[in-house]
XYZ file of C-alpha atoms in Angstrom:
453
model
C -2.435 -15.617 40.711
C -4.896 -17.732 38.549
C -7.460 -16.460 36.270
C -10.484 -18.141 37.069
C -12.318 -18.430 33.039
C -8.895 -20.217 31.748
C -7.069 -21.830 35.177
C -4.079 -19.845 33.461
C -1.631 -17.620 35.200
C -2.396 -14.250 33.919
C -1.197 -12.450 30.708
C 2.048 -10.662 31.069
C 4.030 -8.963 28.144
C 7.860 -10.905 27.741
C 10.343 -9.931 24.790
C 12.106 -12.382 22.581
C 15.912 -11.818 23.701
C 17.698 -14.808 21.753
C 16.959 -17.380 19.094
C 15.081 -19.671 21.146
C 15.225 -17.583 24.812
C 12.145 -15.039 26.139
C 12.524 -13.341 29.269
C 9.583 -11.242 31.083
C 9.611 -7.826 30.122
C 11.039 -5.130 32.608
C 8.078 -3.276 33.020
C 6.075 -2.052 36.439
C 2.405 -2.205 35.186
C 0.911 -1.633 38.604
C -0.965 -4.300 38.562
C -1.536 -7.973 39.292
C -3.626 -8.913 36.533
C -3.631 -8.958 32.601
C -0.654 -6.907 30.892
C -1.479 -7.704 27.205
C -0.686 -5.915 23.575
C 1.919 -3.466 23.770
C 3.312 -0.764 20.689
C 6.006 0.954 20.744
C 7.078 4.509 19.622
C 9.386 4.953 16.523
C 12.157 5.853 18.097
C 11.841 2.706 20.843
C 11.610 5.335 24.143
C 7.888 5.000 25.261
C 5.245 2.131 24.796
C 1.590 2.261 25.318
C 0.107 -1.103 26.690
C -2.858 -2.687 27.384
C -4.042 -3.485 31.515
C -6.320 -5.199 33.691
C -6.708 -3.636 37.189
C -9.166 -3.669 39.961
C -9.433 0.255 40.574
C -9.702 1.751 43.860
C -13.619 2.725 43.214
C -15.003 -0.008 41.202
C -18.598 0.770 40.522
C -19.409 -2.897 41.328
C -23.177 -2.466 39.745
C -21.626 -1.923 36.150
C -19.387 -4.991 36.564
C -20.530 -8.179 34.669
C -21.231 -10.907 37.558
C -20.858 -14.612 37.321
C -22.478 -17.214 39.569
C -21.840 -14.759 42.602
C -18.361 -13.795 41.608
C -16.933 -11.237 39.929
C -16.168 -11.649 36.019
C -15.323 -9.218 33.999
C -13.112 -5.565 34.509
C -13.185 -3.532 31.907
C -9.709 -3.242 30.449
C -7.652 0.097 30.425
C -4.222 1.921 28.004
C -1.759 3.075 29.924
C 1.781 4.278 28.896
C 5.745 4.252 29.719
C 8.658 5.916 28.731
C 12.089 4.875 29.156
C 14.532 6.935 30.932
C 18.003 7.594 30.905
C 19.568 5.044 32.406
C 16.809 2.548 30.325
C 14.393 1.520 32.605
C 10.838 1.809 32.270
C 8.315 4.690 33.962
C 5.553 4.405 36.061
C 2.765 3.791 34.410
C 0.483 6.306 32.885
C -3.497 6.074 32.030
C -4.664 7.024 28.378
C -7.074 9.985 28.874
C -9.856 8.650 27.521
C -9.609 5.384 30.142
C -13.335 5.004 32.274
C -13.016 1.400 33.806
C -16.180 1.676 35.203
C -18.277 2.035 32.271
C -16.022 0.660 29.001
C -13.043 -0.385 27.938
C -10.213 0.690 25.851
C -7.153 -1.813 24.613
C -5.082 -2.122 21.594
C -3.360 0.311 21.673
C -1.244 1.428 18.208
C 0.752 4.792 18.198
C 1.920 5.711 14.668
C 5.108 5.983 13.314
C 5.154 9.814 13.904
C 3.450 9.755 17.724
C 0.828 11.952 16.582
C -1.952 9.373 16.524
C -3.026 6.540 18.744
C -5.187 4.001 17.342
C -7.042 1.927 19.460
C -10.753 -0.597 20.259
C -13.003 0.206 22.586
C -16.747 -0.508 23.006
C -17.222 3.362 24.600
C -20.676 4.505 23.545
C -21.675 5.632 20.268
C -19.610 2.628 18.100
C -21.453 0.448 15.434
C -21.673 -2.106 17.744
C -19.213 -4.542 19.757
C -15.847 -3.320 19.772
C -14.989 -0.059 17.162
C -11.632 0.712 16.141
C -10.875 5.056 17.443
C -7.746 7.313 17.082
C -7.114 9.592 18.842
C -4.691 13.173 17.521
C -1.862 14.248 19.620
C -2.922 18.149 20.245
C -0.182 20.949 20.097
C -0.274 20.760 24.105
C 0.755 17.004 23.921
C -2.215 15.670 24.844
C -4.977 13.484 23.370
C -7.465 14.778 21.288
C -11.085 13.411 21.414
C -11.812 9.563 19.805
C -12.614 9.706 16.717
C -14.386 6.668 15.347
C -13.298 5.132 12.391
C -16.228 4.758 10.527
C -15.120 3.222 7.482
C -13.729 -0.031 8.610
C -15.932 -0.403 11.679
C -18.887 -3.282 11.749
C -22.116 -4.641 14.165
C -19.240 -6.918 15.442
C -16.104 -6.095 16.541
C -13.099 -4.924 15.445
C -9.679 -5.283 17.156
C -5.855 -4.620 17.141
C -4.608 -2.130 14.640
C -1.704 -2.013 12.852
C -0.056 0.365 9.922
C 2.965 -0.677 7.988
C 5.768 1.360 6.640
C 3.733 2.233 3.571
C 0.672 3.587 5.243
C -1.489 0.132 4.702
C -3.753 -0.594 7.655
C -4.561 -3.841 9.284
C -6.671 -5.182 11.663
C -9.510 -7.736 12.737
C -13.055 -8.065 12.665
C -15.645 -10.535 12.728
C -18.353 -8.293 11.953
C -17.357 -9.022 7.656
C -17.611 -11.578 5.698
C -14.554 -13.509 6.135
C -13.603 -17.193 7.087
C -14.816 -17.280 10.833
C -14.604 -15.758 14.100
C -11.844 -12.557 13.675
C -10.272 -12.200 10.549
C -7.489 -10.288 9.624
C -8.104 -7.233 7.147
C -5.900 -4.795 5.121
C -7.203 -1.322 3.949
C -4.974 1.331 1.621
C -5.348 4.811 3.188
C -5.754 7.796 0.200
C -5.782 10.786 0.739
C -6.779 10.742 4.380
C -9.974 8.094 3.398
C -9.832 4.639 4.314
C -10.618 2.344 0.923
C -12.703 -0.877 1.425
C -11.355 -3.526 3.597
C -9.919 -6.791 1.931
C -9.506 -10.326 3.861
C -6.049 -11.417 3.746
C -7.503 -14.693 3.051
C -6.140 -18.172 3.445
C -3.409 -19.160 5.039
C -3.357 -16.178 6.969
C -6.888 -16.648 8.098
C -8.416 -19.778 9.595
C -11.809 -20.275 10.816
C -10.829 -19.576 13.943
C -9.662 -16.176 15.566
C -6.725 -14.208 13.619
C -5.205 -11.236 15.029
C -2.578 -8.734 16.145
C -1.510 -8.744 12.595
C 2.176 -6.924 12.323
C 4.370 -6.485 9.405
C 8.112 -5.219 9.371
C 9.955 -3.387 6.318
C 11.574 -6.717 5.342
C 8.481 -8.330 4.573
C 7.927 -10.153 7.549
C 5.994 -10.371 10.355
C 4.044 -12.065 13.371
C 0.029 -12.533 14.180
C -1.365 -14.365 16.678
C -4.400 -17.218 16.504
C -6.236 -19.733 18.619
C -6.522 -22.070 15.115
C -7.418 -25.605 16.132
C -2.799 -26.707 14.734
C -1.312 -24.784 17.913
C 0.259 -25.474 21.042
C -1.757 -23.579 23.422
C -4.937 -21.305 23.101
C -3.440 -18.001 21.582
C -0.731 -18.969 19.659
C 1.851 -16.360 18.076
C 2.578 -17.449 14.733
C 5.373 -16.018 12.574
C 5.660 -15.661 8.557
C 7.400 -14.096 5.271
C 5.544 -12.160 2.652
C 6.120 -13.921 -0.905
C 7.421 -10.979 -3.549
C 5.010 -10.844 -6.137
C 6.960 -9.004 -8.882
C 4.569 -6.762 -10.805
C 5.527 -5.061 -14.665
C 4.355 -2.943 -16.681
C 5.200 -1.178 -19.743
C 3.873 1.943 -20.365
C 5.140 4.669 -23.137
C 3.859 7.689 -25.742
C 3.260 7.432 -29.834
C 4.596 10.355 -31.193
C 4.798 12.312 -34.605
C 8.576 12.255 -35.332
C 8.640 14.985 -37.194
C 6.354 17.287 -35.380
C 6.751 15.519 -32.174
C 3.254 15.768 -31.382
C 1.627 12.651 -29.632
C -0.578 10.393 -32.125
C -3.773 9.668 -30.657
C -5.558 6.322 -32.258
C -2.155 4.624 -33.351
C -2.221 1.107 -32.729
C 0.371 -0.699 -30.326
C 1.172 -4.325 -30.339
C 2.983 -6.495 -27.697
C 4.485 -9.459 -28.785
C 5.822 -11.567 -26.190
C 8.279 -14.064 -27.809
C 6.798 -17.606 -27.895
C 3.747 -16.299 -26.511
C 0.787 -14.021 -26.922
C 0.254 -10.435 -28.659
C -1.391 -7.612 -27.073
C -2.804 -4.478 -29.221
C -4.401 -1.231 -27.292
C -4.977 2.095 -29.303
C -3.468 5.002 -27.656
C -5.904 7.450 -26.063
C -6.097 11.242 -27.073
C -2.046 12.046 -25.523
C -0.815 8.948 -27.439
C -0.515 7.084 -24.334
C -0.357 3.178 -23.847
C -0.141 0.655 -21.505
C 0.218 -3.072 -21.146
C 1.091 -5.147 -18.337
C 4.217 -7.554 -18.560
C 4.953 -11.174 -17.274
C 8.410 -11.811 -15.855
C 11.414 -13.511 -16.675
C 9.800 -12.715 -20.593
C 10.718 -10.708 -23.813
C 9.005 -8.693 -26.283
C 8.363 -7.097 -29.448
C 6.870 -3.254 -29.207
C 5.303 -1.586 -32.527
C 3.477 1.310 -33.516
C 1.493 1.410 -36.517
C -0.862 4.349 -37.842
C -2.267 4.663 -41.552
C -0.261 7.255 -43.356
C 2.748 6.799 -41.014
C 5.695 4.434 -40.636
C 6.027 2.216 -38.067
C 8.505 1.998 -35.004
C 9.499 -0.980 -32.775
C 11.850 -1.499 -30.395
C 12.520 -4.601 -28.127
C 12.103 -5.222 -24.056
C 13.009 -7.655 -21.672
C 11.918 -8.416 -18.110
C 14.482 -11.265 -17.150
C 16.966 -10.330 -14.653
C 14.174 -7.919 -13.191
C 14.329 -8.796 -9.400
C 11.751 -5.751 -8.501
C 8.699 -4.610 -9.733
C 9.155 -2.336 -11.964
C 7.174 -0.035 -14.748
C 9.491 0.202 -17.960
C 8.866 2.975 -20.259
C 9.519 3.076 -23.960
C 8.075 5.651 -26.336
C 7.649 4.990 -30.374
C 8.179 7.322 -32.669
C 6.279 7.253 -36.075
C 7.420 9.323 -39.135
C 4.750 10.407 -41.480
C 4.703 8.628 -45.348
C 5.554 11.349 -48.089
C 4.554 9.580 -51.420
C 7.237 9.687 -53.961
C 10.038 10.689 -51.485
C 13.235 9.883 -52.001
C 14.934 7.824 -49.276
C 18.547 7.418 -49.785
C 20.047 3.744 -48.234
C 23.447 4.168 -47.064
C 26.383 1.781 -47.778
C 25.156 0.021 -51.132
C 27.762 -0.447 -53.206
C 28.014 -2.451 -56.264
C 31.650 -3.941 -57.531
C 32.811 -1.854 -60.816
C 30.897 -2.589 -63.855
C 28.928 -5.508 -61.544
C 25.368 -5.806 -60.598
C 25.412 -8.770 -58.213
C 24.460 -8.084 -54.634
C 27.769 -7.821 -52.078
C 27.651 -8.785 -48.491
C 27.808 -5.048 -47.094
C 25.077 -4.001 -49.469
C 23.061 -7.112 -48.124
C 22.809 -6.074 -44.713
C 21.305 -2.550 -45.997
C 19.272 -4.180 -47.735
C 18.087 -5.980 -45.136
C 17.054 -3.398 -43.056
C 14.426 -2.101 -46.056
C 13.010 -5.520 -45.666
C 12.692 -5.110 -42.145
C 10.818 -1.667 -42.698
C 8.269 -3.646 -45.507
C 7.530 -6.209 -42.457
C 6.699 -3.463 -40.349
C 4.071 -1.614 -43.068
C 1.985 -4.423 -44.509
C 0.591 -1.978 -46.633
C 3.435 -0.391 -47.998
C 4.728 -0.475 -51.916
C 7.782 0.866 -53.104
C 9.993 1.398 -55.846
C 13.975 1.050 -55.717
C 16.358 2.934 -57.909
C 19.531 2.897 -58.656
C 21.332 5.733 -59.696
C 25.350 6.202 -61.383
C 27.256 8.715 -61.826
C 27.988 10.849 -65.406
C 31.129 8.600 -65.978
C 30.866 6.108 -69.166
C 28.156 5.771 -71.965
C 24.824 7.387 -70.675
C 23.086 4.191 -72.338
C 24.970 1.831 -71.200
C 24.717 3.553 -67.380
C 21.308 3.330 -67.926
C 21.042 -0.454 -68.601
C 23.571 -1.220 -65.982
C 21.209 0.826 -62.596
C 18.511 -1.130 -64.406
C 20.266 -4.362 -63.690
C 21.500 -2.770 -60.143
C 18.119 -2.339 -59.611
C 16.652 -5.242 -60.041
C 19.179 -7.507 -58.419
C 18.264 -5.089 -55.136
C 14.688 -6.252 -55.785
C 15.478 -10.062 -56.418
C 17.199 -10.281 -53.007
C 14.126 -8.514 -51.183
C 11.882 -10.788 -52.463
C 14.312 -13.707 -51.718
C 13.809 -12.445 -48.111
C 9.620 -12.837 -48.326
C 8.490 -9.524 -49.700
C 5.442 -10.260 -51.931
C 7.249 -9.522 -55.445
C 3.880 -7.217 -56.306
C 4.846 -4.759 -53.745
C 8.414 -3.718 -54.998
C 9.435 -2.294 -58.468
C 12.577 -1.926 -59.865
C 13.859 1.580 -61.663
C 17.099 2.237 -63.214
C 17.760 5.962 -63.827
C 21.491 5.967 -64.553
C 22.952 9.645 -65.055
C 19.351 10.869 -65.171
C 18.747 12.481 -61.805
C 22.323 14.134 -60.534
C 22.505 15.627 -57.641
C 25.199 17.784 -58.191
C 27.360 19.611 -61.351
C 28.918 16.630 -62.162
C 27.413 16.138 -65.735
C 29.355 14.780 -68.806
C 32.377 16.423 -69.285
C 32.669 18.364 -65.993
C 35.379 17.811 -64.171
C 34.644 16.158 -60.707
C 36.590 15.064 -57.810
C 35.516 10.804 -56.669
C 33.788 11.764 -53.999
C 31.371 14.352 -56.395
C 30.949 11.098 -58.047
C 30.213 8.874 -55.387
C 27.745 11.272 -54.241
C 25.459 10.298 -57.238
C 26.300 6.492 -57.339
C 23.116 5.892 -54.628
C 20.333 3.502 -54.058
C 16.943 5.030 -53.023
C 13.443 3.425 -51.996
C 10.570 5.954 -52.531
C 6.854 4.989 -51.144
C 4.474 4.840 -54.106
C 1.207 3.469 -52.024
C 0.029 3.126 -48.556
């Protein structure tokens, strides 16, 4: 009842029932000796286990011997599935068992039961202990081991473990890590597996690290004999921290072909912080990443084209997330008129009203966006009242626009004022035509036109 390396009662498998309470797990192994790691099917009906037995036939000349007694059994996978009534089968062997000559343990049965991942030193490995799966066959039994090339090492590789999203874990000691077995993750793409990556510190010590296990809440259990436990292996619980990860990513279009703009030029302005430019690629694509709990400015600039911005926030993001945003830049037509809505001057006044302010504002806001840009602003009246005097008064319209713009920090060289008066009608309404108001009003505008780029 005492295992002679350790002076330890051998291993048997118990299940956490309560919040502080284990109880030994109701399982007939068939034998007296080591029960160890255990998994479990999705669906909770049938586990596949890991055994020590002395078999019936031990070839005692392939048995490792110890100052005249005997040492070492080669361990064995055997399997149990819970029956109706919810008590555990007799004991099955994994097909691919041969006490006498290896062993096979660890056993991991996917999520589907169609694969069984397991170690075993059976010959052929890299070395030590290789990491095999075996494929469920349409008959329901176990296809041949397949070794898993990719991940196994000279040393040895042990217990492992996929999570919910297809990541794969397990030990080795056979890579560069932190000493004796480390714990390693691996992304599996497109059937490869990539290149292992330690987990690193504090999940591995320089000790041994192992039967790594992660649950969809983003928690999970391992076990190590690292030098702050109780006992030799030690089962040692923890909680994955959630790294948030954003990104922005988006498309520069053409707004009025709505073709994307290859070579436009993106900035990211993060407010009280950096700024980030990237030229979009040949579809007009872009991409930055983004720091949480932040906001930011987004513009598009391209010679010959107006620029477009728009604003984006990551605070109150409490998952990663990739937030998309696509600019749209209109093409500069030189000498275009570009009516701007809503000014509107007091009768016979020139002076600058609180409504026509904010318009006015947002052509400021559109000469902070192009640099480069020059305009002229008109002003325009309708046929009604001496065509001279009309003419002096849009003049004066005109230029009280202009004043305020460059009040607001426009660099007075870029901005000329133009009074047209009755000059440039849009409609029938000449002198001495009658006209309804709203003929009239449609004349009595405010346009910008871009003169240089």
């Amino acid at each position: 009842s005492i295992y002679g390396w350790t002076g330890n009662p051998y291993l048997r498998l118990y299940s956490k029932t309560g919040s502080d309470s284990v109880s030994l797990f109701p399982l007939n192994a068939g034998t007296e000796y080591h029960v160890g790691p255990a998994s479990f099917s999705a669906d909770g009906q049938q586990m596949y286990f890991t055994l020590t037995r002395i078999p019936e036939h031990l070839d005692y000349t392939k048995v490792k011997i110890l100052k005249g007694k005997l040492a070492t059994v080669n361990i064995e996978i055997y399997s149990s599935r819970k029956d109706g009534s919810g008590n555990w089968g007799t004991a099955v062997p994994f097909s691919y068992n041969k006490v006498n000559d290896y062993s096979v343990g660890d056993p991991f049965i996917s999520s589907d039961g169609q694969r069984l991942y397991f170690s075993s030193n059976m010959p052929g490995g890299k070395g030590g202990t290789d990491l095999y799966v075996s494929q469920q066959t349409d008959k329901g039994d176990w296809g041949l081991p397949v070794n898993l090339k990719e991940v196994n090492t000279p040393g040895n590789e042990r217990s492992p473990f996929f999570d919910a999203d297809n990541n794969f874990y397990f030990s080795s000691d056979g890579r560069v890590g932190m000493g004796g077995l480390d714990i390693f993750s691996a992304k599996v793409i497109g059937g490869k597996i990539s290149e292992p990556q330690n987990l690193g510190y504090p999940v591995n010590s320089p000790q041994d690290d192992f039967t790594f296990n992660l649950n969809t809440a983003g928690s999970g259990y391992f076990s190590s004999n690292r030098t702050d436990g109780l006992g030799s292996d030690d089962i040692y619980s923890f909680t994955r921290e959630q790294v948030l990860a954003f990104s922005l990513s988006g498309k520069v279009y053409n707004k009025v072909t709505g073709q994307p703009l290859s070579g436009a030029m993106v900035t990211l302005n993060k407010t009280g912080g950096s700024v980030l430019r990237v030229e979009t690629d040949e579809t007009g694509a872009f991409k930055f990443k983004l720091e949480k709990a932040s906001d930011y400015g987004l513009t598009g600039e391209k010679t010959n084209f107006r620029s477009d911005g728009t604003d984006l926030t990551t605070k109150n993001l409490t998952s990663s997330a990739e937030i998309k945003k696509d600019l749209y830049l209109e093409p500069v037509e030189l000498n275009k008129a570009i009516r701007l809505e809503n000014i509107y001057y007091d009768f016979d006044k020139s002076n600058i009203r609180a409504d026509a302010a904010v318009e006015l504002d947002k052509l400021v806001k559109i000469m902070q966006d192009n640099p480069t840009m020059w305009i002229e602003l008109g002003s325009h009246t309708d046929s009604r009242g001496n065509d001279a005097y009309n003419l002096a008064l849009s003049q004066r319209r005109a230029e009280s626009a202009v004043q305020y713009i460059i009040s607001r920090g426009i660099n007075k060289n870029r901005i000329e004022a133009k009074g047209y008066g009755e000059t440039r009608l849009l409609n029938r309404c000449t002198n001495g035509v009658k006209c309804t108001p709203a003929e009239h009003q449609l004349n009595r505008r405010t346009e910008f036109k871009i003169t240089k780029q």
